[in-house]
Amino acid sequence: MDARRSSSTRKPAVKCTAALEFGTTNSAAAYALAGSQDITALQFPGATNIKVPTSVVVERQAPHNAVGFGPSATECYEEDQHAIFHRFKMQLYKNSRAKTLKADVGDLELPTDLVIARCLGLLKDMVLQQIKDRNALNVSAYEVQWVLTVPAIWEESSKALMRRAAFKAGLIDTETSDRLLLALEPECAALDCHETLAADLLKRGTRYVVVDCGGGTVDTAAFEAMQPKPNVRLEAALPPRGGNWGSTRIDEKFLEFLRELLDNPPCLRANTFAVFDMLTSVWEDRKVNFDVSRLSDPDARLRINLNPVLQEMDRPPKLVDAVARYNRKHPGANLKCFGAASLKLTAAHMKTFYDEVLNDIKTHVRELLRDMGRTDYVVLVGGFGGSSFVRDAVREAASESGVQVLIPPRPWASIVMGAVRFGLSRAGSCDHPGAAAAIVMVRRSPFTYGIESSMNVASFKAHHPGVSHDGRTEWNPDSKEYDVKKLFLTFVKANDKVPIDHEVKHTVCPARDLQSSVRVNLVLCPRSNVVFSDDKDVEQHGSGSVAVKSGGKWSDKHIDVSMKFGETELMMFVHSRTTGAKERVLLNFDHTA
């Protein structure tokens, strides 16, 4: 075994805490050196903002090295040599167990964890290089406490994939390393807001919800402040929730509009550079920064340069003719041209791209505040939260419950800055003397979690009086009795308060004498009163395997299985009584795909 990967090898001291906000539309990074609370944002080459497009250019030929990220993507791209992966993080929400990703530009399909690893690897290298350039300090990846942000509503399988990608990218030396922390994005925003908003707003006892509006999802979390800064302590008031109501939904509406306007040219279909260039170089800024106050001016128009699309068309139409045709079909659109390649949209027409997603966001905020009960504030963050359309929609929904909306000074930076604070609070006083412990002390379980198990009929009747086990019994030749199979052995129930250090333990053993290992199947259910693991609303949600000593009776091979549900990722540990081994087991989600 490689010495640096041995569990017995002493880890190098932490010289830095660094956070990577790997977003659907944009990404960012920030860090703080050991012994300091000063947080520095990564400045990407050629960028004026701390957030840049989540776009990676990879070589078509194996091993598919990455050659550009963010603003350098368009400069590095050569059609016959490269492919571009862009805004692909949303695929982990739509299909959390997708094994491959198709390039957005270029005919290439690669393993999902490889694409993400290429992105994380470039971000890692840029962070370490900036530390070297600005601080004259050489830091290796293994001397960093890394924090990687993920949506709070993600499934555990997606979190596991991010951890695997971080390992492949060289951030950590083992896949189970605690030098990588996964941080939930709305929690990071909450920690940052306690630092950037006035202290009298988020004081002890304040109940508030964070609405994180990003490119792919709107992620929400609810908290009660148990202790204010400098040593913030938070308790979750509800499990995290959200949906696919991010700004990419507006991109889809805009592209539908362009396809109709320009008669659906091939360059506006999937896997084209024209779509990528249009969304990143022109549309993104217009979409987020359009001022809703212009709706009151019937003459106000938004100018959009269509050159990225028109120059990719074999026979581009005259824009004036395309506009006239569209206006005849949609009399209220009132589109106009500006020169040969620019379009002028009315503010009212622009708003039609937003209407559907804004209604979804308002409905969600109303339901969130209803379930929250007493609420002092709604805190709005995220890149899409900078849109005046979104701000007005959230204010409208919150005002119906008499709740004020707070917006931090830099809502687009709250997550990455808060992620560094999260890492500092968890890195330990030895690595970061003087670090303020800002932490979520209690979380809420979004589901009922447990493992698939069995027990003899007599025990089942004692534990579940009056519950039928029809069709679920099987003769056990070793114990010489019938077992009830497919039982849901509960570890934690939906909406339970779960402290971060809470560990639930159960004992299992092989069903047969000849078994050399036991597979522990994790199951989940939205209900709290679940009994059987084969009920329709129960999901198989991964498994862990542990070896047992060969030979002997099955009844002598007891294994303690413990789960931690209060952390940002679900953790499984096993302890074999026969071998004495106790270790974290990575959950495998492949068999549930």
XYZ file of C-alpha atoms in Angstrom:
593
model
C 0.000 0.000 0.000
C 1.179 3.531 -0.766
C 2.530 4.970 2.486
C 0.698 8.237 2.082
C -2.591 6.344 1.871
C -2.066 4.215 4.935
C -4.515 4.896 7.732
C -1.623 4.686 10.188
C 0.356 7.452 8.474
C 0.314 10.681 10.415
C -1.459 13.433 8.534
C 0.441 16.643 7.769
C -0.635 19.737 9.680
C -3.324 21.904 8.116
C -1.839 25.074 6.641
C -5.015 26.368 5.046
C -8.788 25.920 4.899
C -10.153 26.222 1.365
C -13.712 26.041 0.068
C -14.845 25.181 -3.443
C -18.346 26.273 -4.415
C -19.028 24.069 -7.404
C -22.251 25.533 -8.791
C -24.517 24.693 -11.701
C -24.035 28.004 -13.495
C -21.032 29.527 -11.720
C -18.271 28.403 -9.380
C -16.033 30.113 -6.834
C -13.292 29.359 -4.326
C -11.950 31.022 -1.187
C -9.488 30.225 1.580
C -8.077 31.262 4.955
C -4.545 30.502 6.107
C -3.978 28.639 9.367
C -4.260 30.862 12.417
C -6.210 33.542 10.534
C -9.872 34.432 10.187
C -9.226 36.547 7.073
C -10.913 34.971 4.058
C -9.529 35.560 0.564
C -11.515 34.817 -2.580
C -9.814 33.152 -5.521
C -9.307 35.597 -8.382
C -9.673 33.712 -11.643
C -7.356 34.811 -14.460
C -9.193 37.125 -16.838
C -12.263 37.472 -14.597
C -13.531 40.578 -12.807
C -15.947 38.659 -10.569
C -15.100 36.022 -7.955
C -17.622 33.683 -9.623
C -17.000 32.279 -13.088
C -18.966 29.950 -15.392
C -18.851 26.263 -14.477
C -17.401 25.279 -17.834
C -14.512 22.895 -18.328
C -12.673 22.188 -21.590
C -11.264 18.664 -21.856
C -9.213 16.917 -24.492
C -11.093 14.456 -26.668
C -8.265 11.947 -26.425
C -7.731 9.867 -23.287
C -6.920 10.541 -20.492
C -9.124 13.578 -21.253
C -7.053 16.169 -19.423
C -8.678 19.503 -18.632
C -7.148 22.499 -20.406
C -9.416 25.348 -19.326
C -12.058 26.343 -16.810
C -14.393 29.309 -16.437
C -13.545 32.404 -18.496
C -10.709 30.613 -20.296
C -13.059 27.965 -21.712
C -13.894 29.777 -24.952
C -10.261 30.803 -25.472
C -8.912 27.253 -25.060
C -11.549 25.456 -27.104
C -10.599 24.000 -30.490
C -13.377 22.104 -32.220
C -11.358 19.134 -33.467
C -9.412 18.645 -30.224
C -11.702 19.522 -27.318
C -15.149 19.177 -25.800
C -16.882 21.482 -23.317
C -18.894 20.347 -20.303
C -21.098 23.147 -19.005
C -23.760 23.411 -16.277
C -23.700 19.646 -15.824
C -24.066 19.680 -12.036
C -27.840 19.748 -12.451
C -27.651 16.219 -13.838
C -26.821 15.034 -10.307
C -30.182 16.398 -9.179
C -32.171 14.993 -12.098
C -30.438 11.601 -12.035
C -28.252 11.227 -8.970
C -26.837 7.895 -10.148
C -26.005 8.877 -13.724
C -22.728 7.160 -14.566
C -21.827 9.308 -17.587
C -22.220 12.865 -18.844
C -22.500 14.028 -22.442
C -20.521 17.095 -23.425
C -22.501 20.274 -24.085
C -20.176 21.077 -26.973
C -18.616 18.246 -28.937
C -19.481 14.584 -29.325
C -17.973 13.128 -26.154
C -19.347 11.142 -23.213
C -17.279 10.604 -20.071
C -17.785 9.133 -16.583
C -19.536 11.644 -14.328
C -16.936 11.501 -11.572
C -14.136 12.044 -14.102
C -15.702 15.259 -15.447
C -16.219 16.611 -11.935
C -12.711 15.533 -10.928
C -11.263 17.515 -13.843
C -13.094 20.642 -12.607
C -12.089 20.168 -8.983
C -8.501 19.479 -9.987
C -8.225 22.791 -11.833
C -9.854 24.689 -8.952
C -7.469 22.998 -6.504
C -4.423 23.969 -8.568
C -5.571 27.591 -8.898
C -6.128 27.922 -5.142
C -2.701 26.490 -4.304
C -1.033 28.680 -6.937
C -2.658 31.870 -5.619
C -1.559 31.028 -2.071
C 1.992 30.561 -3.355
C 1.964 33.777 -5.389
C 0.402 36.022 -2.742
C 1.812 34.542 0.442
C 5.100 32.988 -0.706
C 3.822 29.775 0.846
C 4.070 26.323 -0.690
C 1.052 24.269 0.337
C 0.295 20.749 -0.844
C -3.268 19.556 -1.349
C -2.928 17.239 1.665
C -2.100 20.203 3.921
C -5.479 21.791 3.210
C -8.777 21.316 4.998
C -11.026 21.233 1.940
C -14.707 22.159 2.000
C -16.893 21.289 -0.968
C -20.386 22.782 -1.112
C -23.429 20.735 -2.143
C -27.165 21.515 -2.255
C -28.924 20.543 0.972
C -31.579 18.643 -1.005
C -29.116 16.344 -2.763
C -29.365 12.597 -2.279
C -26.570 10.778 -0.493
C -25.540 9.108 -3.760
C -24.707 12.508 -5.280
C -22.695 13.489 -2.212
C -20.789 10.212 -2.419
C -19.996 10.909 -6.064
C -18.583 14.341 -5.167
C -16.364 12.770 -2.518
C -15.129 10.190 -5.019
C -14.422 12.933 -7.581
C -12.499 14.963 -4.989
C -10.347 11.914 -4.276
C -9.678 11.390 -7.988
C -8.802 15.090 -8.313
C -6.111 14.742 -5.649
C -7.716 16.887 -2.961
C -7.532 14.042 -0.425
C -5.371 10.939 -0.125
C -8.150 8.499 0.809
C -11.792 8.574 -0.116
C -12.868 8.547 3.541
C -10.459 11.314 4.584
C -11.832 13.876 7.024
C -9.696 16.486 5.265
C -12.701 16.862 2.961
C -15.908 18.251 4.436
C -19.122 18.440 2.461
C -21.005 21.605 3.399
C -24.693 22.238 2.726
C -25.060 25.435 0.728
C -27.866 27.175 2.678
C -26.057 26.370 5.940
C -22.918 28.037 4.592
C -24.974 31.084 3.667
C -26.455 31.186 7.175
C -22.999 31.144 8.784
C -21.816 33.966 6.536
C -24.932 36.049 7.200
C -24.276 35.894 10.940
C -20.972 37.580 10.129
C -22.121 40.119 7.537
C -25.574 41.183 8.755
C -26.136 43.429 11.763
C -25.774 41.525 15.041
C -29.151 42.731 16.342
C -30.932 41.008 13.444
C -29.814 37.397 13.952
C -29.715 37.399 17.747
C -30.441 34.546 20.154
C -33.875 33.039 19.532
C -34.224 34.445 16.009
C -36.024 32.055 13.672
C -35.279 32.496 9.998
C -35.225 30.681 6.679
C -32.477 30.828 4.069
C -33.595 30.830 0.437
C -30.596 30.021 -1.748
C -31.475 30.737 -5.374
C -28.825 29.252 -7.632
C -28.432 28.248 -11.227
C -29.920 24.772 -10.929
C -31.969 24.635 -7.751
C -33.591 26.759 -5.094
C -32.363 25.287 -1.827
C -33.977 26.286 1.469
C -33.205 25.641 5.120
C -34.788 26.861 8.365
C -32.897 27.724 11.555
C -33.197 29.017 15.069
C -30.204 30.910 16.438
C -29.323 29.304 19.768
C -26.278 31.521 20.252
C -25.205 34.640 18.296
C -21.729 35.518 17.075
C -18.854 35.317 17.738
C -19.570 31.647 18.612
C -22.655 31.007 16.509
C -24.778 27.969 17.323
C -27.703 27.077 15.078
C -30.438 24.470 15.251
C -32.382 23.365 12.190
C -36.108 24.028 12.527
C -37.136 21.952 9.486
C -35.480 19.440 7.160
C -33.972 21.043 4.035
C -36.181 21.278 0.974
C -36.250 22.847 -2.472
C -36.577 22.079 -6.165
C -35.335 22.716 -9.695
C -36.384 26.355 -9.824
C -32.983 27.850 -10.594
C -32.001 30.291 -13.305
C -31.301 27.584 -15.892
C -35.079 27.197 -16.209
C -35.086 30.735 -17.627
C -32.294 29.787 -20.021
C -34.541 27.054 -21.395
C -37.361 29.553 -21.991
C -34.967 31.956 -23.710
C -33.618 29.232 -25.999
C -37.169 28.173 -26.888
C -37.831 31.787 -27.871
C -34.682 31.970 -30.028
C -35.500 28.710 -31.784
C -38.926 30.006 -32.736
C -37.568 33.404 -33.773
C -34.821 31.940 -35.994
C -36.797 28.929 -37.300
C -35.006 26.320 -35.153
C -31.545 26.335 -36.768
C -29.222 23.342 -36.135
C -26.816 25.531 -34.151
C -29.488 26.059 -31.467
C -29.922 22.365 -30.858
C -27.938 20.306 -28.363
C -24.128 20.062 -28.276
C -23.295 23.268 -30.132
C -20.812 26.003 -29.378
C -23.391 28.642 -30.341
C -25.664 27.729 -27.414
C -22.740 27.651 -24.981
C -21.359 30.993 -26.194
C -24.771 32.671 -26.191
C -25.590 31.603 -22.637
C -22.206 32.445 -21.112
C -21.057 35.538 -23.003
C -24.371 37.353 -23.534
C -27.423 35.993 -21.775
C -26.180 35.284 -18.222
C -25.472 38.934 -17.410
C -28.708 40.150 -18.994
C -30.767 37.547 -17.164
C -29.530 38.252 -13.631
C -29.049 42.018 -13.845
C -32.214 43.063 -15.660
C -33.973 45.722 -13.558
C -37.589 44.902 -12.744
C -38.361 48.607 -12.298
C -38.211 48.951 -16.078
C -41.502 47.067 -16.322
C -43.323 50.325 -15.630
C -41.792 51.920 -18.742
C -43.532 50.658 -21.912
C -40.622 51.917 -24.019
C -37.916 50.173 -21.974
C -36.113 47.454 -23.884
C -33.319 44.997 -23.299
C -30.727 44.779 -26.041
C -29.375 41.295 -26.787
C -26.573 40.652 -29.256
C -27.403 37.548 -31.320
C -24.047 37.367 -33.093
C -22.930 34.190 -31.258
C -25.870 32.406 -32.900
C -26.116 34.184 -36.258
C -22.456 33.645 -37.109
C -22.872 29.886 -36.601
C -25.819 29.626 -39.020
C -25.124 28.502 -42.581
C -27.682 30.905 -44.024
C -28.732 33.325 -41.298
C -32.001 35.147 -41.949
C -32.267 38.895 -41.980
C -33.065 39.701 -38.382
C -35.583 42.338 -39.409
C -37.558 39.696 -41.339
C -37.424 37.217 -38.447
C -38.655 39.898 -36.030
C -41.518 40.905 -38.327
C -42.606 37.270 -38.666
C -42.492 36.752 -34.883
C -44.476 39.944 -34.203
C -47.191 38.868 -36.642
C -47.537 35.572 -34.782
C -47.313 37.229 -31.331
C -48.856 40.713 -31.674
C -48.083 41.687 -28.081
C -44.366 40.883 -28.300
C -43.399 44.155 -29.998
C -39.830 43.024 -30.750
C -37.449 45.434 -32.445
C -34.069 45.225 -34.136
C -30.962 47.200 -33.354
C -28.643 46.995 -36.303
C -28.170 43.734 -38.171
C -27.470 41.434 -35.220
C -29.071 42.797 -32.040
C -32.562 42.252 -30.707
C -34.504 44.589 -28.417
C -36.975 42.918 -26.043
C -39.635 44.763 -24.069
C -39.449 44.409 -20.301
C -42.852 42.715 -20.321
C -41.695 40.107 -22.851
C -38.531 39.539 -20.844
C -40.637 38.798 -17.779
C -42.485 35.986 -19.579
C -39.268 33.934 -19.395
C -39.395 34.227 -15.579
C -43.097 33.808 -14.819
C -43.233 30.035 -14.427
C -40.191 29.695 -12.174
C -41.163 32.752 -10.093
C -44.549 31.189 -9.386
C -42.806 27.993 -8.252
C -40.504 29.965 -5.938
C -43.379 31.947 -4.415
C -45.392 28.774 -3.804
C -42.407 27.172 -2.111
C -41.723 30.172 0.147
C -45.384 30.299 1.203
C -45.351 26.592 2.114
C -42.033 26.943 3.918
C -43.271 29.814 6.088
C -46.517 27.978 6.801
C -44.616 24.937 8.088
C -42.062 27.056 9.944
C -44.602 28.829 12.128
C -43.083 31.845 13.857
C -40.511 33.297 11.478
C -38.584 36.522 11.956
C -36.811 36.776 8.614
C -36.306 35.305 5.176
C -32.651 35.576 4.123
C -32.178 35.608 0.343
C -28.817 34.532 -1.112
C -27.313 32.981 -4.238
C -26.411 34.258 -7.684
C -29.992 34.072 -8.948
C -31.034 35.851 -5.756
C -29.403 38.935 -7.263
C -32.182 39.136 -9.854
C -34.660 41.905 -9.059
C -37.431 39.636 -10.385
C -36.529 36.988 -7.806
C -36.176 39.509 -4.994
C -39.621 40.946 -5.671
C -41.163 37.465 -5.870
C -39.672 36.385 -2.525
C -40.685 39.675 -0.880
C -44.237 39.250 -2.169
C -44.547 35.719 -0.769
C -42.915 36.634 2.563
C -45.054 39.751 3.038
C -48.195 37.599 3.040
C -46.927 36.152 6.346
C -45.668 39.509 7.602
C -42.028 38.408 7.308
C -39.187 40.744 6.343
C -36.651 39.731 3.684
C -32.950 40.292 4.443
C -30.297 40.354 1.724
C -26.616 40.265 2.762
C -24.147 42.736 1.213
C -22.807 40.165 -1.282
C -25.499 37.498 -1.667
C -23.634 35.804 -4.522
C -20.579 35.283 -2.259
C -22.370 34.105 0.895
C -22.015 30.400 0.180
C -18.294 30.236 -0.589
C -17.391 32.607 2.264
C -19.634 30.709 4.668
C -18.091 27.437 3.513
C -14.659 28.641 4.647
C -16.161 29.600 8.026
C -17.703 26.124 8.210
C -14.306 24.566 7.541
C -12.599 26.743 10.141
C -15.152 25.752 12.755
C -14.638 22.051 12.075
C -10.873 21.960 11.555
C -10.087 21.989 15.283
C -8.340 24.392 17.612
C -4.942 22.759 17.060
C -4.968 23.447 13.348
C -6.705 26.817 13.635
C -6.041 28.493 16.985
C -8.620 31.136 17.741
C -11.076 29.880 15.144
C -14.644 30.875 15.957
C -16.834 27.775 16.228
C -19.745 28.687 13.965
C -21.717 25.505 13.525
C -25.122 23.909 13.049
C -25.496 21.862 16.224
C -28.732 20.045 15.381
C -30.101 19.058 11.985
C -33.436 17.570 10.944
C -33.640 14.231 9.197
C -35.385 14.552 5.812
C -36.370 10.859 5.808
C -36.755 7.830 8.010
C -33.502 5.910 7.609
C -32.743 2.338 8.522
C -31.315 -0.930 7.302
C -32.889 -3.999 5.773
C -33.043 -6.765 8.346
C -34.865 -9.895 9.492
C -35.943 -11.513 12.759
C -37.670 -14.681 13.848
C -41.449 -14.746 13.861
C -41.776 -14.701 17.651
C -39.616 -11.590 17.961
C -41.509 -9.897 15.129
C -44.855 -10.440 16.842
C -43.447 -9.036 20.079
C -42.061 -5.917 18.374
C -44.979 -5.363 15.968
C -48.188 -6.644 17.581
C -51.100 -6.787 15.178
C -48.942 -6.285 12.052
C -49.257 -8.961 9.363
C -46.101 -10.476 7.881
C -47.882 -12.486 5.164
C -45.598 -13.563 2.323
C -42.409 -12.418 4.052
C -41.369 -15.529 6.003
C -38.548 -17.912 5.144
C -37.285 -21.066 6.863
C -33.840 -20.690 8.432
C -32.149 -24.129 8.504
C -29.443 -22.942 10.914
C -31.755 -21.570 13.601
C -34.470 -24.135 12.793
C -37.219 -21.506 12.783
C -39.003 -19.134 10.434
C -37.617 -15.624 9.902
C -39.572 -12.576 8.801
C -37.603 -10.992 5.940
C -37.576 -7.485 4.443
C -37.891 -5.654 7.751
C -37.162 -1.929 8.013
C -34.934 -1.569 11.087
C -35.215 2.148 11.894
C -32.203 4.274 12.841
C -33.769 7.747 12.732
C -37.239 8.991 11.799
C -38.284 11.712 9.371
C -38.112 15.211 10.911
C -36.264 13.926 13.994
C -33.845 16.359 15.611
C -30.396 14.854 15.136
C -27.375 16.342 16.984
C -24.199 16.364 14.911
C -22.452 13.902 17.238
C -25.427 11.542 17.525
C -24.629 7.967 16.548
C -27.237 5.216 16.209
C -26.065 1.645 16.659
C -27.665 -1.691 15.836
C -26.281 -5.214 15.939
C -26.539 -7.570 12.970
C -25.145 -11.008 12.208
C -24.954 -13.305 9.167
C -28.050 -15.307 8.313
C -25.985 -18.420 7.482
C -22.968 -20.175 9.002
C -20.934 -20.089 5.767
C -21.227 -16.346 5.158
C -17.869 -14.526 5.087
C -19.367 -11.047 4.810
C -22.566 -9.183 5.564
C -24.056 -6.592 3.263
C -25.934 -3.903 5.136
C -28.612 -2.367 2.914
C -29.578 1.186 3.776
C -33.228 2.047 3.169
C -35.241 5.249 3.504
C -38.882 6.251 3.597
C -40.739 9.581 3.855
C -43.018 8.055 6.553
C -42.038 7.609 10.184
C -44.217 4.517 10.850
C -42.609 2.174 8.325
C -42.232 -1.557 9.119
C -41.209 -3.324 5.894
C -38.402 -2.467 3.487
C -40.388 -3.613 0.437
C -43.235 -1.103 0.886
C -43.902 0.964 -2.230
C -42.611 4.235 -0.767
C -39.374 2.711 0.570
C -36.186 3.249 -1.440
C -33.061 1.136 -1.453
C -30.452 3.802 -0.790
C -27.044 2.190 -0.856
C -25.228 -0.565 0.965
C -22.089 -1.278 2.936
C -20.251 -4.583 3.166
C -18.205 -5.857 6.110
C -16.133 -9.028 6.353
C -16.753 -11.549 9.120
C -14.505 -14.292 10.440
C -14.788 -17.539 8.501
C -16.003 -20.680 10.214
C -18.059 -21.020 13.355
C -21.728 -20.460 13.990
C -23.632 -17.558 12.431
C -24.909 -16.579 15.881
C -21.334 -15.924 17.063
C -20.553 -13.391 14.320
C -22.240 -10.285 15.662
C -21.438 -6.968 13.996
C -22.231 -3.532 15.366
C -23.405 -1.182 12.621
C -23.569 2.498 13.505
C -24.783 5.431 11.467
C -24.251 9.166 11.882
C -27.139 11.210 10.515
C -26.353 14.590 12.063
C -23.429 15.372 9.771
C -23.682 16.879 6.296
C -23.226 13.446 4.752
C -24.514 10.125 5.991
C -21.753 8.030 7.557
C -21.717 4.288 8.218
C -19.296 2.544 10.577
C -18.926 -1.167 11.283
C -17.407 -2.964 14.257
C -16.830 -6.687 14.005
C -16.790 -8.316 17.432
C -14.818 -11.271 16.105
C -12.010 -9.333 14.391
C -12.154 -6.120 16.434
C -12.132 -4.032 13.250
C -13.980 -0.718 13.292
C -13.926 1.588 10.321
C -15.966 3.914 8.189
C -17.546 2.128 5.261
C -18.250 3.997 2.056
C -21.780 3.400 0.896
C -22.158 1.806 -2.511
C -25.067 3.081 -4.605
C -24.427 1.161 -7.827
C -26.758 -1.730 -7.056
C -29.692 0.646 -6.565
C -29.271 2.374 -9.929
